[in-house]
XYZ file of N, CA, C and O in Angstrom:
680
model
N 0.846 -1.176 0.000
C 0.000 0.000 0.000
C 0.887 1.233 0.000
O 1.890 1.374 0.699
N 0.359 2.171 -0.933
C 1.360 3.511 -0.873
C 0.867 4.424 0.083
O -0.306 4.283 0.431
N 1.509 5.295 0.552
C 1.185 6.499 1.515
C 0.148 7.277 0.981
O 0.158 7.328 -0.249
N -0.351 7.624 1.298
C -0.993 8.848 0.893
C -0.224 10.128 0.691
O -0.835 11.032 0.119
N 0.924 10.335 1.041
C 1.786 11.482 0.264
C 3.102 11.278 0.516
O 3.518 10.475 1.351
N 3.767 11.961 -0.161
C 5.325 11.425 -0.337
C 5.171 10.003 -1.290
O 4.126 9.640 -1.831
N 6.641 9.220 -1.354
C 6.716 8.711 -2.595
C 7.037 7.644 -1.639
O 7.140 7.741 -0.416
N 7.178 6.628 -2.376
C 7.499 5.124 -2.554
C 8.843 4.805 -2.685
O 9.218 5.051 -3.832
N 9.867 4.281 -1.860
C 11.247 3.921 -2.144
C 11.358 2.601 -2.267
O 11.314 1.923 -1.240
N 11.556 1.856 -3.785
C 11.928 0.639 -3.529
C 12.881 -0.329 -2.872
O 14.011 -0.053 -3.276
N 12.911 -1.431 -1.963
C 14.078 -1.906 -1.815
C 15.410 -2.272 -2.740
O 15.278 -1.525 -3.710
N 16.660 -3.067 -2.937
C 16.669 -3.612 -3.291
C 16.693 -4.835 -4.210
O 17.170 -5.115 -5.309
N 15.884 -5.504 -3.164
C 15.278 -6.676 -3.775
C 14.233 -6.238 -4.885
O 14.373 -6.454 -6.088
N 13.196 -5.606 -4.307
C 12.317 -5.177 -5.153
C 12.711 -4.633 -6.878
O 12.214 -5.048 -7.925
N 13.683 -3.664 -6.696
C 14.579 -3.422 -7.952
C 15.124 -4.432 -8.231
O 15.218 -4.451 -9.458
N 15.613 -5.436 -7.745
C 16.511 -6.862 -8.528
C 14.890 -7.575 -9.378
O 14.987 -8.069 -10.501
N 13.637 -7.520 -8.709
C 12.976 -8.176 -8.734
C 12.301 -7.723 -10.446
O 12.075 -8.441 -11.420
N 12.142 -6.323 -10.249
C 11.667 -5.432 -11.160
C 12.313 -5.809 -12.678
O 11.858 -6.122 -13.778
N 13.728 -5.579 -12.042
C 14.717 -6.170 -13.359
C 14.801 -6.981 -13.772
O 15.160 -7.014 -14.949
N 14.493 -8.274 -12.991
C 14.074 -9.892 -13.854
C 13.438 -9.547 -14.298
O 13.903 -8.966 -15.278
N 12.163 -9.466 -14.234
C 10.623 -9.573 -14.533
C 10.820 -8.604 -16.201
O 10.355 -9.141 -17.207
N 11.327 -7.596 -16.295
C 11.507 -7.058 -17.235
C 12.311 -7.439 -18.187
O 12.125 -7.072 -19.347
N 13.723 -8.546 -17.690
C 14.214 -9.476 -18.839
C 13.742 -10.404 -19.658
O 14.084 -10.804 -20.771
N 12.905 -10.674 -18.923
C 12.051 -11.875 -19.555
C 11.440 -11.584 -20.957
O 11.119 -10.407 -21.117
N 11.243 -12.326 -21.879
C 10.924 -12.573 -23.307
C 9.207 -12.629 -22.954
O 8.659 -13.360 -22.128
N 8.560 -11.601 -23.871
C 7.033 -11.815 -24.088
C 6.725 -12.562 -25.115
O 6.963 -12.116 -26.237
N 6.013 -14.118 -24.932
C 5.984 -14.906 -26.051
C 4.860 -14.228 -26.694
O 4.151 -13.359 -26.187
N 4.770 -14.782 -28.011
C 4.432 -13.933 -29.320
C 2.403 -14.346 -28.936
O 1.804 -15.087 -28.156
N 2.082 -13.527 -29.826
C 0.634 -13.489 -29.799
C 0.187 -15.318 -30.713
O 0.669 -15.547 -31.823
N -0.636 -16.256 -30.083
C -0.989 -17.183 -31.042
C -1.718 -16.613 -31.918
O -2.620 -15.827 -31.629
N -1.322 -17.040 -33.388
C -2.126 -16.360 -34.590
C -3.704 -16.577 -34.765
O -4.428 -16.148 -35.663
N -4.025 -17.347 -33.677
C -5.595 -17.044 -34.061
C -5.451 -15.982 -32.720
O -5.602 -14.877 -33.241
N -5.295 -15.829 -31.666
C -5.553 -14.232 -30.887
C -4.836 -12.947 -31.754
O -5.470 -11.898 -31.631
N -3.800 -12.871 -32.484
C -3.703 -12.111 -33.288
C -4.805 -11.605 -34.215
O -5.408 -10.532 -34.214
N -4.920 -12.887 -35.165
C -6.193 -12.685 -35.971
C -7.419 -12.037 -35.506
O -7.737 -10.931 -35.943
N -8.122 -12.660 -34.648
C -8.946 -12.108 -33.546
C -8.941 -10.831 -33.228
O -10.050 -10.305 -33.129
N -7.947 -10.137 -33.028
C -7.374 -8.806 -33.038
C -7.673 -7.739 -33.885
O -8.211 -6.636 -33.784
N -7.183 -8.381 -34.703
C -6.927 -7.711 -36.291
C -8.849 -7.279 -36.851
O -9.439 -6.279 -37.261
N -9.286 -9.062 -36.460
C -10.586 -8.852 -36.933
C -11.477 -7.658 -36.361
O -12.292 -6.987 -36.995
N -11.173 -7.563 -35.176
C -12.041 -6.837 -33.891
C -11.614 -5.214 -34.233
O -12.544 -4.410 -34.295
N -9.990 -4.646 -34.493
C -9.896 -3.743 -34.665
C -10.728 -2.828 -36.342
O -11.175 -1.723 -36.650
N -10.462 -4.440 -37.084
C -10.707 -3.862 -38.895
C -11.888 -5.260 -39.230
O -11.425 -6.361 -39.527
N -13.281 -5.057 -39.145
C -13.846 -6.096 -39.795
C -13.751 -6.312 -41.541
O -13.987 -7.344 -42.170
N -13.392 -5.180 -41.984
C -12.774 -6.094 -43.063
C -12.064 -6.981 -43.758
O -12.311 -7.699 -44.727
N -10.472 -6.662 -42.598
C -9.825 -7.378 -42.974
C -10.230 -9.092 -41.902
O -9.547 -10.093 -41.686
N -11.535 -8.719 -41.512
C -11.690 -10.124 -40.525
C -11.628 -11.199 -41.516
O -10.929 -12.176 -41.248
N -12.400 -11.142 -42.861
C -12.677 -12.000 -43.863
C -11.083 -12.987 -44.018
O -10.881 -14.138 -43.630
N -10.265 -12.168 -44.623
C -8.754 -12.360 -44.609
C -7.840 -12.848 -44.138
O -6.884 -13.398 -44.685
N -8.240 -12.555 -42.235
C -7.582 -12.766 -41.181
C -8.429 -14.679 -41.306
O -7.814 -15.683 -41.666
N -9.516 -14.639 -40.995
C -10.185 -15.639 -40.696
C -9.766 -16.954 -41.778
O -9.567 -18.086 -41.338
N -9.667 -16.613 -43.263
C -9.068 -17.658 -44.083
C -7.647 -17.408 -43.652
O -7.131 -18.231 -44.408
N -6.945 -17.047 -43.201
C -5.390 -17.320 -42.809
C -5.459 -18.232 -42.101
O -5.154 -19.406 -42.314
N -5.973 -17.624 -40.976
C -6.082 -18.677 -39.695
C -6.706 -20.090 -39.788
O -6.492 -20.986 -38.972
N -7.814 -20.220 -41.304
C -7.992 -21.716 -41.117
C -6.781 -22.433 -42.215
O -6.488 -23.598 -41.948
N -6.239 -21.941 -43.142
C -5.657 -22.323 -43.845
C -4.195 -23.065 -43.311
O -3.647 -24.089 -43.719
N -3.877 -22.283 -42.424
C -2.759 -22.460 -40.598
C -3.338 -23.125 -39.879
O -2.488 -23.696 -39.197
N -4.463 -23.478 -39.536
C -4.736 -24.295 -38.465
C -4.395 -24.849 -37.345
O -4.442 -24.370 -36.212
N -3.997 -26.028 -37.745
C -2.658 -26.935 -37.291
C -2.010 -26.352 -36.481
O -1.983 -26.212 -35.258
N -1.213 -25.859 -37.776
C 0.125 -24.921 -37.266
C -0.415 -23.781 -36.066
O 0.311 -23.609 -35.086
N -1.572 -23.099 -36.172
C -1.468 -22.402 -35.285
C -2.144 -23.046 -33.783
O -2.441 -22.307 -32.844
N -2.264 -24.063 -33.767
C -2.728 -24.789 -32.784
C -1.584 -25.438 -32.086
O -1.712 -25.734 -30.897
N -0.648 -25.645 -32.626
C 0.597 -26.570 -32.028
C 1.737 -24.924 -31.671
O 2.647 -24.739 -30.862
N 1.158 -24.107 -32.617
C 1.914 -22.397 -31.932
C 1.794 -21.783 -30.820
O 2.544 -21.176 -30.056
N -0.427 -22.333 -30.924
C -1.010 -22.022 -29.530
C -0.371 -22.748 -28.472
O 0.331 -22.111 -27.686
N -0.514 -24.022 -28.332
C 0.565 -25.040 -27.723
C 1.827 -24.689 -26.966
O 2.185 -24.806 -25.794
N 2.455 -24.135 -28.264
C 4.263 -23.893 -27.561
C 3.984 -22.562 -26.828
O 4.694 -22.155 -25.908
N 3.388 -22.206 -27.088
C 2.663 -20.659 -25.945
C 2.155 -21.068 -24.224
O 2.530 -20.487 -23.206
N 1.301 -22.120 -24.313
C 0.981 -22.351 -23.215
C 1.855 -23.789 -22.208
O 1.906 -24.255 -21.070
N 2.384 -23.979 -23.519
C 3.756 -25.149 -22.436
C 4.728 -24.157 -21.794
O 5.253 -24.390 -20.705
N 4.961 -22.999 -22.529
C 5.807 -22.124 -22.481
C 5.362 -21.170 -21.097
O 6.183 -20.651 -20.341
N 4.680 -21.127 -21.035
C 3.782 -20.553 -19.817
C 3.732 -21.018 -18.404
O 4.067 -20.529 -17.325
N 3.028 -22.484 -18.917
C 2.467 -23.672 -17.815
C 3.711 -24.415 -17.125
O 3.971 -24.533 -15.927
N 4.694 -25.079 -18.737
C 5.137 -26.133 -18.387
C 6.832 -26.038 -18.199
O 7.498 -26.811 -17.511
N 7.196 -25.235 -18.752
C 8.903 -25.232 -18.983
C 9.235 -25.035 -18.189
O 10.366 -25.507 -18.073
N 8.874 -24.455 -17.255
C 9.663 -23.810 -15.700
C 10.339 -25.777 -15.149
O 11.526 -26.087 -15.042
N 9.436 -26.480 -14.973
C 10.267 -27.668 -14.434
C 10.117 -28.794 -15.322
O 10.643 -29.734 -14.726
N 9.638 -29.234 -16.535
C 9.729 -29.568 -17.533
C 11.198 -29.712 -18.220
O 11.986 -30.652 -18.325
N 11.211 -28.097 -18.721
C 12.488 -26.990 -19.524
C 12.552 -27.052 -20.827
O 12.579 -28.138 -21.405
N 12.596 -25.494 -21.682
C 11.988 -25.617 -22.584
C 12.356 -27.270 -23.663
O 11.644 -27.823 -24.502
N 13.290 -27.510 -23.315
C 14.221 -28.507 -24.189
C 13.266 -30.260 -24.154
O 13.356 -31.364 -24.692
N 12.511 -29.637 -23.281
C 11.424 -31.209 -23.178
C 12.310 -31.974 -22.362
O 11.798 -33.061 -22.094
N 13.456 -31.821 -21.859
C 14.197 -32.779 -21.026
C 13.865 -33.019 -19.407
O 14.072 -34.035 -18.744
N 13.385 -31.974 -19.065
C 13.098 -32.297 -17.655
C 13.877 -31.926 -16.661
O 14.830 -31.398 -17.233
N 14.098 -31.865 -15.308
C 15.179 -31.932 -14.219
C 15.425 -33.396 -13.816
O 14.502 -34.029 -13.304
N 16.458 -33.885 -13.992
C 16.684 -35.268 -13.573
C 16.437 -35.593 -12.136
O 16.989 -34.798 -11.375
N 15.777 -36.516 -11.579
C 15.520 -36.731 -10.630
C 14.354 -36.122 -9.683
O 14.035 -36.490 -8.553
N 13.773 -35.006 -10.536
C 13.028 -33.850 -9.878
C 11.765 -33.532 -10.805
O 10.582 -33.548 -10.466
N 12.156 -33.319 -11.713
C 10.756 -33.070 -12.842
C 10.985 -34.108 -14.328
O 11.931 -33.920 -15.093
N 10.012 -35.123 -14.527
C 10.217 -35.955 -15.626
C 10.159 -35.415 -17.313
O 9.501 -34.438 -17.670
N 11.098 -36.384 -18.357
C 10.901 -35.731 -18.959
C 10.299 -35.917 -19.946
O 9.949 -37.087 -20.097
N 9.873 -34.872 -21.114
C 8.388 -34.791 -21.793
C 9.722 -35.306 -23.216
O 8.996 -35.628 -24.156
N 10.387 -35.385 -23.421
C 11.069 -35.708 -24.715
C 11.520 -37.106 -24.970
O 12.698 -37.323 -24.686
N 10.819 -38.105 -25.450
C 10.978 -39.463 -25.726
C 10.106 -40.355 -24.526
O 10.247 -41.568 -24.372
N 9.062 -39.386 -23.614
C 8.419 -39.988 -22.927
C 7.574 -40.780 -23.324
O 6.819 -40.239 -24.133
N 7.210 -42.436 -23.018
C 6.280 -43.320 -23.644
C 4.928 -42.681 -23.648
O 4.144 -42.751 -24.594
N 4.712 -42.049 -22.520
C 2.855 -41.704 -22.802
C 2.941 -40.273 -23.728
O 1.928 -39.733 -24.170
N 3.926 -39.900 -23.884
C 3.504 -38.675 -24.760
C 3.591 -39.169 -26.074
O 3.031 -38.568 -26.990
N 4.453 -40.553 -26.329
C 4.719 -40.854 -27.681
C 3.262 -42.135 -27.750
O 3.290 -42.605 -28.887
N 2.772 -42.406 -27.405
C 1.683 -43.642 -27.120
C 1.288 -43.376 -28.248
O 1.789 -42.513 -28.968
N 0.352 -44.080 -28.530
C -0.704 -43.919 -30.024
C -2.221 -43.761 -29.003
O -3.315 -43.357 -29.397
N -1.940 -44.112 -27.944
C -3.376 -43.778 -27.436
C -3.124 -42.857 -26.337
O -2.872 -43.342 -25.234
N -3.158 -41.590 -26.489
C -3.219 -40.330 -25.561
C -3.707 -40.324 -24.133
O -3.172 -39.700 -23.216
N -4.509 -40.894 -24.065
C -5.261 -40.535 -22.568
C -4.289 -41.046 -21.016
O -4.918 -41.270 -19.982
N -3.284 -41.132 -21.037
C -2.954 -41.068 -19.583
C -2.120 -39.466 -20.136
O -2.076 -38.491 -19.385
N -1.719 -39.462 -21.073
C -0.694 -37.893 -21.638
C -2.082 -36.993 -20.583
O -2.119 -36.491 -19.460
N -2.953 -37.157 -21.593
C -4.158 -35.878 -21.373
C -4.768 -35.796 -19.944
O -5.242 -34.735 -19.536
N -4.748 -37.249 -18.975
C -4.975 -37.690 -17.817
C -4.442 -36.424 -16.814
O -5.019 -35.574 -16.136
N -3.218 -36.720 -17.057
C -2.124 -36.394 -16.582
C -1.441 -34.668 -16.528
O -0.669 -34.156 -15.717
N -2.041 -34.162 -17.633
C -2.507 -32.733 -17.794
C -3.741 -31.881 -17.575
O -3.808 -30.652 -17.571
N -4.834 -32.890 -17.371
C -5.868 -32.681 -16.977
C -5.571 -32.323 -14.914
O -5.526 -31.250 -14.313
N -5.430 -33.777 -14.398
C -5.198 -33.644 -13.177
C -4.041 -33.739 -12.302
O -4.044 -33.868 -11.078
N -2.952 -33.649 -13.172
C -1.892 -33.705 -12.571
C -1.619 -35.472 -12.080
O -2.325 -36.474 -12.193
N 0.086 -35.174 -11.367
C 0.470 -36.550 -10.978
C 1.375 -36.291 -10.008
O 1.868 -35.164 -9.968
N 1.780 -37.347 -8.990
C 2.390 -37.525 -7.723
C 3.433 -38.679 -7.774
O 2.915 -39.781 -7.954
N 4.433 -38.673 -7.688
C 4.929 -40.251 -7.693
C 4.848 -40.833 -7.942
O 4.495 -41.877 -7.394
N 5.210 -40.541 -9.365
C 5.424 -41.743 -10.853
C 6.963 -42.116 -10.976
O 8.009 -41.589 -10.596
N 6.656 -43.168 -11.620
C 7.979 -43.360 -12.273
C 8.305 -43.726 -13.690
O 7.474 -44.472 -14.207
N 9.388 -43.350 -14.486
C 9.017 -42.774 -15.681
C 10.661 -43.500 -15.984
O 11.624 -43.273 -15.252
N 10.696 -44.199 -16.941
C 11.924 -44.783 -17.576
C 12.987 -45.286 -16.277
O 14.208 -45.127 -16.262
N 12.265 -45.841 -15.362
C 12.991 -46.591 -14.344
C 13.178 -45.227 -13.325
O 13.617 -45.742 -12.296
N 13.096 -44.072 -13.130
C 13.464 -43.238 -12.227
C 12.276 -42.809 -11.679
O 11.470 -42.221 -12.400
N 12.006 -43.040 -10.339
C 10.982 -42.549 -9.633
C 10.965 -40.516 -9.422
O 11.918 -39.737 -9.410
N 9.728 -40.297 -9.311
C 9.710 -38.569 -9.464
C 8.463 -38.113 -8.330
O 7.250 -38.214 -8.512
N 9.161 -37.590 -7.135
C 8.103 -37.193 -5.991
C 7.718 -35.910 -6.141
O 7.091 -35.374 -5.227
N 7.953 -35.375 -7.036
C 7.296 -34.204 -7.000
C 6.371 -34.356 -7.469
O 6.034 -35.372 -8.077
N 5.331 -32.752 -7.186
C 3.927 -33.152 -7.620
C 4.036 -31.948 -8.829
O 4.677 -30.897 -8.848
N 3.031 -32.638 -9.928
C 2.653 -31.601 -10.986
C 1.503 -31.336 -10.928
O 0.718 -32.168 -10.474
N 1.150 -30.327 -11.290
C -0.603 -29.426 -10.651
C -1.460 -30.084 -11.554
O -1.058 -30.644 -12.574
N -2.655 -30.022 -11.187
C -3.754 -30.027 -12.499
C -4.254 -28.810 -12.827
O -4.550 -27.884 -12.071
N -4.377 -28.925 -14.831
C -4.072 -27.397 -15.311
C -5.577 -27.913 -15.828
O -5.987 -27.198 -16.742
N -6.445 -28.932 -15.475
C -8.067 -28.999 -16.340
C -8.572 -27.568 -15.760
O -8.828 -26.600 -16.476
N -8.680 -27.596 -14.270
C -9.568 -25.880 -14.168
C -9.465 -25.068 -14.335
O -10.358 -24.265 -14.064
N -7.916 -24.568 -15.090
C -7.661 -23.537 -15.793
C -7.563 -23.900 -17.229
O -7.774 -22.920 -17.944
N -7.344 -24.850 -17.798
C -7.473 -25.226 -19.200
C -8.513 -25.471 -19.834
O -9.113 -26.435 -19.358
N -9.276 -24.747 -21.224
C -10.003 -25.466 -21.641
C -9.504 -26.571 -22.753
O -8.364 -26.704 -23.198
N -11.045 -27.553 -23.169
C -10.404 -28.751 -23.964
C -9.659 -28.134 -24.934
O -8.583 -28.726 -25.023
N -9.751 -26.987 -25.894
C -8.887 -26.488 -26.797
C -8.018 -26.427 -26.302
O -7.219 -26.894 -27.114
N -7.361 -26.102 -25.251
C -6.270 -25.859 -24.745
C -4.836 -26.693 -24.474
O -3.648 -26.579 -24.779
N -5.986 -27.910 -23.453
C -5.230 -28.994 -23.282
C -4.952 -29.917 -24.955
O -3.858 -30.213 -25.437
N -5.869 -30.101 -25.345
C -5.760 -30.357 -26.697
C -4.046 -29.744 -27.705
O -3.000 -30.279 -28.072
N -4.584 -28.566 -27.763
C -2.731 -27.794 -27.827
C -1.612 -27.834 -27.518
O -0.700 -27.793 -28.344
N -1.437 -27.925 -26.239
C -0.552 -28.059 -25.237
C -0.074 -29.926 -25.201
O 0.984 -30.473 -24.891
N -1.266 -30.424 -25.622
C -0.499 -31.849 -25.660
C 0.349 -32.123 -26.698
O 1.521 -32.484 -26.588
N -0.496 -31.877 -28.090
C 0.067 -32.211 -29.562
C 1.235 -31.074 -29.396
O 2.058 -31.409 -30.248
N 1.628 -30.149 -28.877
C 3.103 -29.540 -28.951
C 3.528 -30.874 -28.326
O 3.567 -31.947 -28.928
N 3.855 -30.657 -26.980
C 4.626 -32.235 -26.392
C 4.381 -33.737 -27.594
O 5.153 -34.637 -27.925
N 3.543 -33.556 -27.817
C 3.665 -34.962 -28.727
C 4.214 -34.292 -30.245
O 4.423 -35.235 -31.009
N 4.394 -33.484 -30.648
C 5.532 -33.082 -31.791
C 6.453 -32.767 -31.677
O 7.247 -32.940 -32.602
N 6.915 -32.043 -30.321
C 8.187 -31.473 -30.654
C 9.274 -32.240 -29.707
O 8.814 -32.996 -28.851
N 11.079 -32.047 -29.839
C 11.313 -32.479 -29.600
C 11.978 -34.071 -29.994
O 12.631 -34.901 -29.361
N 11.536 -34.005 -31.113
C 11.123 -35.605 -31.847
C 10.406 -36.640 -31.323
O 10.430 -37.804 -31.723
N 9.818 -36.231 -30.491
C 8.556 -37.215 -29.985
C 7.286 -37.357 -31.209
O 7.018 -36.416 -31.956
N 6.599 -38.639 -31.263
C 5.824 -38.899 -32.809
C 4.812 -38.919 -31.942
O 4.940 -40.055 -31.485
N 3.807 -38.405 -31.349
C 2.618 -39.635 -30.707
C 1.581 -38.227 -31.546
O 1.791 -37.016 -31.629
N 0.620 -38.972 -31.978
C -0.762 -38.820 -33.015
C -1.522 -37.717 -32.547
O -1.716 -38.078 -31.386
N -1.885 -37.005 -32.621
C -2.241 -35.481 -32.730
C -3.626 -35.621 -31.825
O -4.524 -36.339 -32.264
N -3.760 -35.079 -30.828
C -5.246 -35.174 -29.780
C -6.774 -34.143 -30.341
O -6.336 -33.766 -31.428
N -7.527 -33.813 -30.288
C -8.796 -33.006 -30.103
C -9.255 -32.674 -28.826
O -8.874 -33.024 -27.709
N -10.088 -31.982 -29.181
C -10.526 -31.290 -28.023
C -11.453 -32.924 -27.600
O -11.276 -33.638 -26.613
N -12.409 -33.110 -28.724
C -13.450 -33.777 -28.207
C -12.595 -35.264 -27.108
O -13.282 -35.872 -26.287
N -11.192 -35.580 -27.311
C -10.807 -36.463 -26.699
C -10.718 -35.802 -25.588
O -11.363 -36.294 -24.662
N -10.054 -34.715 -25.330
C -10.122 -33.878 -23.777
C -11.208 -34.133 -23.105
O -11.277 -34.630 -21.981
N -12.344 -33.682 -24.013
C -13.699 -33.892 -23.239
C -14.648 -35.203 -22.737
O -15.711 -35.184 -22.118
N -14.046 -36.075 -23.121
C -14.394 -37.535 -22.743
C -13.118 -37.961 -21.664
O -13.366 -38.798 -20.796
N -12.185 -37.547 -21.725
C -11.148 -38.046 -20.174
C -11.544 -36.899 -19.150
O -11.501 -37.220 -17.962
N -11.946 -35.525 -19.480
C -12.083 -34.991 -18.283
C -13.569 -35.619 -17.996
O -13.708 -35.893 -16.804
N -14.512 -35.861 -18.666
C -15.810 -36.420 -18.254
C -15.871 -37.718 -17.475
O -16.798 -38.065 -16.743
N -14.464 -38.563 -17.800
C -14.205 -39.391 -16.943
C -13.980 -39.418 -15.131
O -14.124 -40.176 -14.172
N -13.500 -37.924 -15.491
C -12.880 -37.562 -13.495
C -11.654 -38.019 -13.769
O -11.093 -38.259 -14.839
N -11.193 -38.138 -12.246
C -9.730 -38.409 -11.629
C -9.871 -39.904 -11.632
O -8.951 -40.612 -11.224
């Protein structure tokens, strides 16, 4: 809370804090919220914007993706899909991200996990569940990045699969 008169002296910390926060990289707009943008500011060019964006699709869905792994997941993940050894597992050559059948991947992003073990190494940390902040588009995104990049192959998810594992529960 500020005073009511006179000024504010930061600590510090507060200035060290200020100065991270300001190094940091603003990831790019996903091209359908761009588009969206564009449309909202100029409805003409919405026509334009709108065939871009389906013609991209995909692509801007696995863009949307590296946006919200980038957000959600890299902090203990890392962007490199490798993970922290011993501490956070990793998403690059992982069997359930490469599976042909998705649903413990989407399980698992839906509600999180506790003490798994993952290519013979047990992992006690806990990862959150991102379903009540994610919608199925979302998680949908955020998976097929992890299942493309990296060189991981596993088969591209939908929303409507999101919506039948979260309809499942925990």
């Amino acid at each position: 809370y500020a005073p009511s008169h006179g000024v504010v002296i930061p600590t510090p910390q507060a200035r060290a804090l200020v100065a991270y926060l300001l190094s940091l990289k603003q990831a790019p707009l996903p091209a359908g919220e761009a588009a969206a943008s564009a449309a909202a500011a100029s409805p003409a060019a919405a026509g334009s914007a709108a065939g871009a964006v389906a013609a991209s699709g995909a692509a801007a869905q696995i863009e949307h993706g590296q946006t919200l792994f980038t957000a959600n997941c890299a902090a203990c993940h890392q962007a490199t899909g490798e993970g922290l050894p011993g501490a956070f597992p990793p998403l690059k050559g992982n069997a359930a991200v490469n599976d042909t059948d998705p649903t413990l991947h989407i399980h698992t992003v839906l509600y999180g996990a506790h003490g798994i073990t993952i290519g013979g190494v047990r992992y006690s940390s806990t990862m959150p569940p991102f379903g009540p902040q994610l919608s199925d588009q979302d998680v949908a995104d955020v998976t097929d990045y992890e299942r493309s990049a990296w060189g991981n192959h596993g088969r591209p998810v939908t929303p409507d699969e999101v919506a039948k594992v979260r309809a499942r529960g925990q």
